GROMACS .gro file of C-alpha atoms in nm:
model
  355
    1UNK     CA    1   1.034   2.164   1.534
    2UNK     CA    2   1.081   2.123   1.158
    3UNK     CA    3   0.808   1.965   0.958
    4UNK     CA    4   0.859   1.860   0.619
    5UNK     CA    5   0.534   1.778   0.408
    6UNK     CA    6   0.579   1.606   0.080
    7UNK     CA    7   0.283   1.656  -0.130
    8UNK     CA    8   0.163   1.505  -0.423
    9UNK     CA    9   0.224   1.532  -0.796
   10UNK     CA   10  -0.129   1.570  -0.923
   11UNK     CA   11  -0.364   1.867  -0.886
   12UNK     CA   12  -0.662   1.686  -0.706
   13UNK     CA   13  -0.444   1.493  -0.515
   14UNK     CA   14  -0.293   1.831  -0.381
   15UNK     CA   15  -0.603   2.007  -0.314
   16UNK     CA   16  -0.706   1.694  -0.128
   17UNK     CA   17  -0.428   1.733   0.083
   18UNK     CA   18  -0.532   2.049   0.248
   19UNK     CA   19  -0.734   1.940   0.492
   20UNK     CA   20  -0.446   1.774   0.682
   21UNK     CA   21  -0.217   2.046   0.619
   22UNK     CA   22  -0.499   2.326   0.814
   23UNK     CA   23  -0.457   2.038   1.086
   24UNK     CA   24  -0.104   2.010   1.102
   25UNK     CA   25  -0.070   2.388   1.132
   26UNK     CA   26  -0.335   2.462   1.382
   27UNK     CA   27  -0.193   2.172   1.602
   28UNK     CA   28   0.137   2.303   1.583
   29UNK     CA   29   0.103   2.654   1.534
   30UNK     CA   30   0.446   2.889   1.609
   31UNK     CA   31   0.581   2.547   1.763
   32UNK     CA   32   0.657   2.419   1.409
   33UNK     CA   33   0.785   2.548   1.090
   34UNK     CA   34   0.637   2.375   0.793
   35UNK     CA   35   0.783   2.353   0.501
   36UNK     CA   36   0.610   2.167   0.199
   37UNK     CA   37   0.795   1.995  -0.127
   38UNK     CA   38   0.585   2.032  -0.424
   39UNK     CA   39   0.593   2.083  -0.804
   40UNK     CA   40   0.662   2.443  -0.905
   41UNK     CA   41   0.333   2.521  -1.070
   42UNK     CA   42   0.150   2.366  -0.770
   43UNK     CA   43   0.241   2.718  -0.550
   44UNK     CA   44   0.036   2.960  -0.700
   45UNK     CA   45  -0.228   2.694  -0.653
   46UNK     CA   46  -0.162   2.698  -0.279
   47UNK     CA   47  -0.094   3.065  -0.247
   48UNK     CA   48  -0.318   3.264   0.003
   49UNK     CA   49  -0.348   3.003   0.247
   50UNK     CA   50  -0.164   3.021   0.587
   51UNK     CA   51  -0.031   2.673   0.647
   52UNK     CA   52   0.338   2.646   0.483
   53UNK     CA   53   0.637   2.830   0.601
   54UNK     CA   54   0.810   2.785   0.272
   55UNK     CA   55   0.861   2.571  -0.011
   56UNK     CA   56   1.069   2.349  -0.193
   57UNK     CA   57   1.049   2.241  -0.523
   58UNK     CA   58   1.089   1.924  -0.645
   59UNK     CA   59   1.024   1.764  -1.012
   60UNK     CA   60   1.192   1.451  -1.048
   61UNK     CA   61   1.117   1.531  -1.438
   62UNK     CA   62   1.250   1.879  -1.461
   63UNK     CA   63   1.480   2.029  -1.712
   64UNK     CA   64   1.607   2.216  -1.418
   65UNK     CA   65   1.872   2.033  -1.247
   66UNK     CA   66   1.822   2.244  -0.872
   67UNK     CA   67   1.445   2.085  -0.904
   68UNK     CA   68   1.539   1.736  -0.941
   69UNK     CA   69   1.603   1.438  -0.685
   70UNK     CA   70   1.989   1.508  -0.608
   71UNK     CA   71   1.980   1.864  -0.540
   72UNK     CA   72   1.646   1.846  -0.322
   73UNK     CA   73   1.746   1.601  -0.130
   74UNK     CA   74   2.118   1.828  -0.027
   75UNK     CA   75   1.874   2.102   0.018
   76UNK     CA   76   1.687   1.896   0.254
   77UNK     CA   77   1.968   1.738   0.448
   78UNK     CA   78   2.091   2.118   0.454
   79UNK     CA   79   1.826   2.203   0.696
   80UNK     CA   80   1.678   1.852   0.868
   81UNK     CA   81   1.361   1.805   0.912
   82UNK     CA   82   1.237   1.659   1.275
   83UNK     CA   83   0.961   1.491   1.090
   84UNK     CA   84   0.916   1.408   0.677
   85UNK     CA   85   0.507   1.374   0.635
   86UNK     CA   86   0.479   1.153   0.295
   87UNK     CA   87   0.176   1.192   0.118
   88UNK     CA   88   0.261   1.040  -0.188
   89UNK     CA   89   0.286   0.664  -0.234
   90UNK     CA   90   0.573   0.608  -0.442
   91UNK     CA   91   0.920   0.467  -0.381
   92UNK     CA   92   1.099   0.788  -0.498
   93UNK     CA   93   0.925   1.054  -0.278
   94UNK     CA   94   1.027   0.781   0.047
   95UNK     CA   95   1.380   0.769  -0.139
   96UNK     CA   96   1.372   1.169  -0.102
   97UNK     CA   97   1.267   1.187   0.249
   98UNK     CA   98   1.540   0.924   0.306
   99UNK     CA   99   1.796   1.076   0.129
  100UNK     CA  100   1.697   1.456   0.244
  101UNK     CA  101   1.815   1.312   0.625
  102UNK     CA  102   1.434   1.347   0.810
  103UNK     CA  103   1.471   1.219   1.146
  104UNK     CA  104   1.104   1.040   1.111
  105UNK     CA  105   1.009   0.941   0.798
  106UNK     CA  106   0.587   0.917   0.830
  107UNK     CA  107   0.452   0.681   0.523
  108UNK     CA  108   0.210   0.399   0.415
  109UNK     CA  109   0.437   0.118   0.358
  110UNK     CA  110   0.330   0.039  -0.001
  111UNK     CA  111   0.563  -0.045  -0.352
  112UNK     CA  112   0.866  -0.148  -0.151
  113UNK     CA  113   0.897   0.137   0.106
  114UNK     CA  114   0.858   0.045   0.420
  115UNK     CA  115   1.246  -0.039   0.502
  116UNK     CA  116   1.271   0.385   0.425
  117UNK     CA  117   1.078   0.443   0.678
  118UNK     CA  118   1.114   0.518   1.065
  119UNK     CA  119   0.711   0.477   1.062
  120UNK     CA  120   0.543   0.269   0.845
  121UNK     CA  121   0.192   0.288   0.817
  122UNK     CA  122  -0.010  -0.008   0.712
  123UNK     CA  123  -0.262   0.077   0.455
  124UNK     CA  124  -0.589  -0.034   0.542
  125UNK     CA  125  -0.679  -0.389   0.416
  126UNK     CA  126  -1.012  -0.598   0.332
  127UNK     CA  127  -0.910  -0.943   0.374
  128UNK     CA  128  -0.578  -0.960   0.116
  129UNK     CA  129  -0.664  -0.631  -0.048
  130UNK     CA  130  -0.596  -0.314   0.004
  131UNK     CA  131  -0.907  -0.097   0.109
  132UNK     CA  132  -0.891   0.202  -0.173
  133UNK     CA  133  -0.871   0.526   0.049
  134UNK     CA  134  -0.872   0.885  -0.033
  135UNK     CA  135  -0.593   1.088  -0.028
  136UNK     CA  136  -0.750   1.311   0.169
  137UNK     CA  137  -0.822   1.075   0.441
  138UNK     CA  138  -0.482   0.862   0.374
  139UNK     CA  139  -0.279   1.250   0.413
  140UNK     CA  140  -0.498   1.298   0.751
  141UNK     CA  141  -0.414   0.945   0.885
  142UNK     CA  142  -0.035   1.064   0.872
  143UNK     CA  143  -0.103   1.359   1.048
  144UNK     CA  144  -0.273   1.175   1.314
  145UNK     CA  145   0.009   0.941   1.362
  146UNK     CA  146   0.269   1.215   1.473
  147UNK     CA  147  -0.071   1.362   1.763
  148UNK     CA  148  -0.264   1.601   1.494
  149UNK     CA  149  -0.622   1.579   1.623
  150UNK     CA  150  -0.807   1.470   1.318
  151UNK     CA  151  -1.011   1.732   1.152
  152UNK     CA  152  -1.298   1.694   0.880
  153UNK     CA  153  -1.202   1.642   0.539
  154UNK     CA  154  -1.283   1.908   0.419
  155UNK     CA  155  -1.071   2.127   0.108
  156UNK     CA  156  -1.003   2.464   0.100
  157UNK     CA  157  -0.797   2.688  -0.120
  158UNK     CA  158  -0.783   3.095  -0.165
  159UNK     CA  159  -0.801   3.347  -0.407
  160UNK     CA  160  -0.583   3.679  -0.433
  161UNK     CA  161  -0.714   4.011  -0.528
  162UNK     CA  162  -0.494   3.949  -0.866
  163UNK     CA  163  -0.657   3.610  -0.895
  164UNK     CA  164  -1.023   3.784  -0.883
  165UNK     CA  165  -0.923   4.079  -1.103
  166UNK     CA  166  -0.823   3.859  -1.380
  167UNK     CA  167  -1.098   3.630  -1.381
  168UNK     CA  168  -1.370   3.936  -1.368
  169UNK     CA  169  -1.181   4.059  -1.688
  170UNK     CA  170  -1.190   3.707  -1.891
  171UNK     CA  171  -1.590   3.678  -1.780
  172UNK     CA  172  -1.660   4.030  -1.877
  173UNK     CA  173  -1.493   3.908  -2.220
  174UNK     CA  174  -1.636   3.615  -2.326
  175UNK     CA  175  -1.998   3.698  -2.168
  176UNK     CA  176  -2.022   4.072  -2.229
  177UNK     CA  177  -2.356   4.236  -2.053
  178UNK     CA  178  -2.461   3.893  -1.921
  179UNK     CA  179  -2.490   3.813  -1.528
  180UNK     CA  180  -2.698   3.466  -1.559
  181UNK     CA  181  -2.560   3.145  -1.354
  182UNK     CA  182  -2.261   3.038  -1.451
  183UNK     CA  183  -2.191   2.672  -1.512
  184UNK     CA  184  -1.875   2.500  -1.583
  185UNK     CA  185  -1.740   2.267  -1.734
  186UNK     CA  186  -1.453   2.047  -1.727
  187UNK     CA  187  -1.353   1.727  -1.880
  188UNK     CA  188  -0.980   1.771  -1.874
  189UNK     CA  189  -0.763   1.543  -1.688
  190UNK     CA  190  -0.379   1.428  -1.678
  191UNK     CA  191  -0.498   1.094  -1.627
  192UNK     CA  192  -0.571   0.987  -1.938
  193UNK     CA  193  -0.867   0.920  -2.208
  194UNK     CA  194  -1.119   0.697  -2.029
  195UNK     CA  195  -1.181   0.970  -1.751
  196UNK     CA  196  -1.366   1.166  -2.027
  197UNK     CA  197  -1.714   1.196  -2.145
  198UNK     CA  198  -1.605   1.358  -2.441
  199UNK     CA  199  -1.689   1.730  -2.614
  200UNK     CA  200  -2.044   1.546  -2.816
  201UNK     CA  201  -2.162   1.467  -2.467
  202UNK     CA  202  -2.091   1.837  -2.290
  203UNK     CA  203  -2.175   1.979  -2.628
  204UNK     CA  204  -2.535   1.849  -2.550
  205UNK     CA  205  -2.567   1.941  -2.228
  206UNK     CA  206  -2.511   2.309  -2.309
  207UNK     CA  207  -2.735   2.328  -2.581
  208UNK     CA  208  -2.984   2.120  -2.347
  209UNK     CA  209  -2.902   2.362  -2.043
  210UNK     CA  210  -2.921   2.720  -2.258
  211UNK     CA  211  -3.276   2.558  -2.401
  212UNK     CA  212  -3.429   2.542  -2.057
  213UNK     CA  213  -3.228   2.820  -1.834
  214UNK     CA  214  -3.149   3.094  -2.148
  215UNK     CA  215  -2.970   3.354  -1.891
  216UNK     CA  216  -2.771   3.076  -1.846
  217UNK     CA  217  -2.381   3.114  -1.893
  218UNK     CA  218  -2.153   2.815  -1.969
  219UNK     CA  219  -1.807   2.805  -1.921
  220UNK     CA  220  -1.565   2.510  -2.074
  221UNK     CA  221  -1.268   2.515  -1.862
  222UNK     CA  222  -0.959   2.376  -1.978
  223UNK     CA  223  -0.569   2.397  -1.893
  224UNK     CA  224  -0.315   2.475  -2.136
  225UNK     CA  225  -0.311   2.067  -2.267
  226UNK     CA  226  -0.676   2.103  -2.385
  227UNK     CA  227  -0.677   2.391  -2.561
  228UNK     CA  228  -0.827   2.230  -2.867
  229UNK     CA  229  -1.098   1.993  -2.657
  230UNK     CA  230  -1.246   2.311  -2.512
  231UNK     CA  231  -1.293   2.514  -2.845
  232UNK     CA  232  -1.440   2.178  -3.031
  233UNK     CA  233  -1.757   2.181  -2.734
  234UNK     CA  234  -1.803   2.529  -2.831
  235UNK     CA  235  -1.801   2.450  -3.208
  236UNK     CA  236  -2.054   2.161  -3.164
  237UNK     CA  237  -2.231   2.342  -2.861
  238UNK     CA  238  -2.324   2.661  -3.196
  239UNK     CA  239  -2.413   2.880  -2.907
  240UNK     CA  240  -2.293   3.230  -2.771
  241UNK     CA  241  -2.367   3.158  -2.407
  242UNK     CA  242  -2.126   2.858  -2.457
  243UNK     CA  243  -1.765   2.948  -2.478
  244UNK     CA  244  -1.464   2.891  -2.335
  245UNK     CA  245  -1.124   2.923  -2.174
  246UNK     CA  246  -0.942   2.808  -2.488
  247UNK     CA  247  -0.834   3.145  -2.661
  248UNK     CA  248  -0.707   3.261  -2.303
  249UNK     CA  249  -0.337   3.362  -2.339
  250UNK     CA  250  -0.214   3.244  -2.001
  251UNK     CA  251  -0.434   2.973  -1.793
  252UNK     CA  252  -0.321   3.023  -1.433
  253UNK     CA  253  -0.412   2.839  -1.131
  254UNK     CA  254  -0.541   3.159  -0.944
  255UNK     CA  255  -0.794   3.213  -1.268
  256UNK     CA  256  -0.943   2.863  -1.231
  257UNK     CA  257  -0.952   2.898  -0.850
  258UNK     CA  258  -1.118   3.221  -0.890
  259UNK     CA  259  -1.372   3.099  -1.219
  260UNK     CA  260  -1.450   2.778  -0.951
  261UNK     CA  261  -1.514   3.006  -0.674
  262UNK     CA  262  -1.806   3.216  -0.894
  263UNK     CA  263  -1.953   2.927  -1.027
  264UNK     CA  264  -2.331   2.846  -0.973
  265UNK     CA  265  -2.209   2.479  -1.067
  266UNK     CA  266  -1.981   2.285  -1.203
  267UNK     CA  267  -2.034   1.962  -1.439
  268UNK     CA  268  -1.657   1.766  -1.436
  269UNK     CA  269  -1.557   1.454  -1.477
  270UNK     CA  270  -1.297   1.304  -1.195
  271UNK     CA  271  -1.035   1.548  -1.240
  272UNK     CA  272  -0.843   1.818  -1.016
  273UNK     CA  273  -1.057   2.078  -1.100
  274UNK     CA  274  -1.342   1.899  -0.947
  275UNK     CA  275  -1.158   1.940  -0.642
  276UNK     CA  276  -1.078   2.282  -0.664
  277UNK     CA  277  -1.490   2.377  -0.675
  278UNK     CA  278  -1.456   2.172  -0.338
  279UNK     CA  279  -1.252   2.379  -0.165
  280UNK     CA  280  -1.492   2.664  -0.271
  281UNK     CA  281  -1.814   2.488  -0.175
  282UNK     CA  282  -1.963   2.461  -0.546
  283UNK     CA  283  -2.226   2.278  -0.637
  284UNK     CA  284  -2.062   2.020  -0.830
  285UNK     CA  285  -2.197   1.709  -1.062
  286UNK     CA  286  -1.895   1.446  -1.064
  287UNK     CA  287  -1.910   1.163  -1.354
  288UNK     CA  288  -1.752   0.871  -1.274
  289UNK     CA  289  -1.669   0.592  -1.519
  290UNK     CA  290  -1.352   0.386  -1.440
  291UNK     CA  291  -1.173   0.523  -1.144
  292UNK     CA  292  -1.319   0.397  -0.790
  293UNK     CA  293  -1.525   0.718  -0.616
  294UNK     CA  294  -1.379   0.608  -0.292
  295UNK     CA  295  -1.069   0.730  -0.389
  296UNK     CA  296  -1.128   1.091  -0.458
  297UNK     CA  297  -1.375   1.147  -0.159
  298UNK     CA  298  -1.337   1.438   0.075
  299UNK     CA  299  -1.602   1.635   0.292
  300UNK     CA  300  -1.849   1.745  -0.002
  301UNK     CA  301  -2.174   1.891   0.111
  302UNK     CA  302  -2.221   2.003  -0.243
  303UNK     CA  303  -2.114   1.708  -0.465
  304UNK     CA  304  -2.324   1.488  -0.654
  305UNK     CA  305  -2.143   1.162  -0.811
  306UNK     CA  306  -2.299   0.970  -1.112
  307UNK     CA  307  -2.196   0.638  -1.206
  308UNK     CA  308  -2.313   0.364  -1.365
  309UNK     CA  309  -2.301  -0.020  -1.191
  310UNK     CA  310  -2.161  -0.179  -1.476
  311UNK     CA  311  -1.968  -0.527  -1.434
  312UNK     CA  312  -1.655  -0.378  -1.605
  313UNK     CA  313  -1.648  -0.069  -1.359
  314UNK     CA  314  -1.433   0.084  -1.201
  315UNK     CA  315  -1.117  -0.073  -1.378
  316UNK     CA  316  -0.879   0.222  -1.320
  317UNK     CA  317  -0.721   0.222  -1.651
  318UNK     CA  318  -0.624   0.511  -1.842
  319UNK     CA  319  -0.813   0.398  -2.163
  320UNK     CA  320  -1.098   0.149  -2.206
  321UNK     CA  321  -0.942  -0.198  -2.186
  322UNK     CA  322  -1.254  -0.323  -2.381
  323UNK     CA  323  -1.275  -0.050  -2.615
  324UNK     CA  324  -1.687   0.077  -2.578
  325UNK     CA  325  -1.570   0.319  -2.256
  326UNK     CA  326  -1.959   0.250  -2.185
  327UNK     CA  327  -1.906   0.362  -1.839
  328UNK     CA  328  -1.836   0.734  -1.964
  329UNK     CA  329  -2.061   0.711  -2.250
  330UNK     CA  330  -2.369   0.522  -2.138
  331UNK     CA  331  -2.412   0.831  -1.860
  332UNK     CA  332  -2.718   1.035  -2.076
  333UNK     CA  333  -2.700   1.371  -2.126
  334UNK     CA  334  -3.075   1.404  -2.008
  335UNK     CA  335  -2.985   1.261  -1.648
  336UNK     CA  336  -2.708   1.469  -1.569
  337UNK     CA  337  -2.897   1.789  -1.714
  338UNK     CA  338  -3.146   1.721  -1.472
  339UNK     CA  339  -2.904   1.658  -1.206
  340UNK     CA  340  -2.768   2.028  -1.287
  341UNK     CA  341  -3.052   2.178  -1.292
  342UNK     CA  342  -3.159   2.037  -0.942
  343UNK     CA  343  -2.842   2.165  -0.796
  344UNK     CA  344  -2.860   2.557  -0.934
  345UNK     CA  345  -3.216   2.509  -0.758
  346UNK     CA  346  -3.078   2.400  -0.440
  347UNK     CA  347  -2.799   2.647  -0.447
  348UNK     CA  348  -3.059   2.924  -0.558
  349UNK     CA  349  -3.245   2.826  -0.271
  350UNK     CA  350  -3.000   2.742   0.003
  351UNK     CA  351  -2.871   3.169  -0.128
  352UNK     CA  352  -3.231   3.317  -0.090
  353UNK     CA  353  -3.243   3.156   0.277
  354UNK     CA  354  -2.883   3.326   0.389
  355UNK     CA  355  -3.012   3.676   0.255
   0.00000   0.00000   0.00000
């Protein structure tokens, strides 16, 4: 049996697929050979885990022609799939299934798929509207529909040797001699500006965090797009146990997988890397502003989410339709300092009871 997973085009959305691939492949085991169509970048994210037989890679936006929607979908047709699992939502990754020749074509039958499709889900409603779901739960109900016994949500990634090596070296770097918690942070996101809480606002919190816990070490994680966000919280933050990934001459996924996995917490606003910490069990302080929480939910022991119940919120825009992004900037650096430091206690805690 051939299984053919089509995973999603954003980095939180990925990681929150995992749980239903682990299902998929302990359901199946040797029975089934899994292959899974991603983004190129997205497999050293995925790398160390056990689920996929191979890979495929598909970027309708490439520069490379053998990524794009034509030749994936000959590659695809070139070795049929018994079953096409469709995480994503969108017309084009149901076109690709479609076109790639899957003999069952597993979707939610949303934005004008569902005659694409040999099984059309029907996305959960509440009255006329569509119930928001998260992808982690939406990838598992797919599973489930082709006799995966469901499994908790919960994420899970792995680090290589290489992975761990690399990150040692960049910590050994920027914190010379120090061994204190270390606390990230990340307010980076593809989405767009009014995920953010902005560099004043982490700024703060490190000073505020290095004033009460001075061992303390802060990290400002960024990707190669926010470069220049990361190194202006440093320059505001005017502290050596603030610094950041910024000056880093490669930013890999196995070095954020591998910072995430050390971390005593992270602070993040709702971005992928939030959802990397997941999959490592990190104490992790999520702040929400327009995007609905119900949509990024997965099996979280460790995750605390602050929001504010503001009439205008969640809106799901990519910038503040009203222009005062109060939802982002009305959170106070004071509450989710405390919030922190309640979490390194619990974690501190929870670590002295396992040794």
């Amino acid at each position: 049996m051939h299984i053919v997973v089509i995973l999603p085009r954003w980095v939180g959305d990925l990681v929150m697929s995992t749980p239903m691939l682990r299902a998929v492949r302990e359901h199946f085991g040797s029975r089934a050979r899994i292959t899974g169509v991603l983004k190129p970048m997205f497999a050293e994210l995925l790398e160390g885990t056990p689920w996929l037989d191979g890979m495929i890679f598909y970027d309708r936006r490439s520069r490379d022609p053998s990524k794009r929607f034509a030749a994936v979908a000959r590659r695809l047709r070139a070795d049929r799939a018994d079953v096409a699992l469709i995480v994503p939502n969108s017309l084009s990754t149901a076109s690709l299934a479609f076109a790639g020749g899957a003999r069952r074509r597993v979707g939610f039958s949303r934005h004008w798929r569902r005659l694409l499709l040999t099984d059309p889900l029907a996305p959960p409603r509440q009255g006329l509207r569509i119930e928001p779901v998260s992808t982690a739960a939406h990838a598992m109900d797919l599973a489930a529909h082709i006799g995966v016994p469901r499994q908790p949500l919960r994420l899970e990634l792995a680090t290589t040797a290489a992975d761990e090596s690399l990150a040692t070296a960049v910590l050994d770097r920027l914190f010379p001699g120090a061994d204190g918690p270390l606390v990230v942070f990340n307010d980076n996101g593809a989405f767009g500006p009014a995920k953010s809480w902005g560099a004043a606002k982490f700024a703060a919190l490190g000073r505020w965090l290095t004033d009460r816990l001075p061992d303390a070490r802060v990290l400002v994680h960024c990707g190669p797009g926010d470069r220049d966000e990361a190194r202006e919280v440093v320059r505001l933050a005017g502290h050596p146990a603030v610094q950041s990934l910024a000056d880093e001459q490669s930013l890999p996924f196995g070095l954020s997988k591998a910072i995430m996995r050390r971390a005593s917490a992270l602070v993040s606003s709702d971005s992928g890397p939030r959802h990397i910490a997941a999959a490592f069990r990190t104490p992790t302080i999520v702040l929400h502003g327009p995007m609905d929480p119900r949509l990024s939910r997965s099996d979280e022991p460790n995750m605390v989410e602050m929001s504010l119940d503001l009439p205008c919120s969640p809106c799901g825009k990519r910038e503040c339709p009203l222009g005062h992004h109060d939802c982002m900037r009305l959170l106070h650096v004071d509450d989710v300092g405390e919030t922190l430091l309640a979490q390194l206690d619990k974690a501190a805690r929870t670590a002295s009871r396992v040794a």
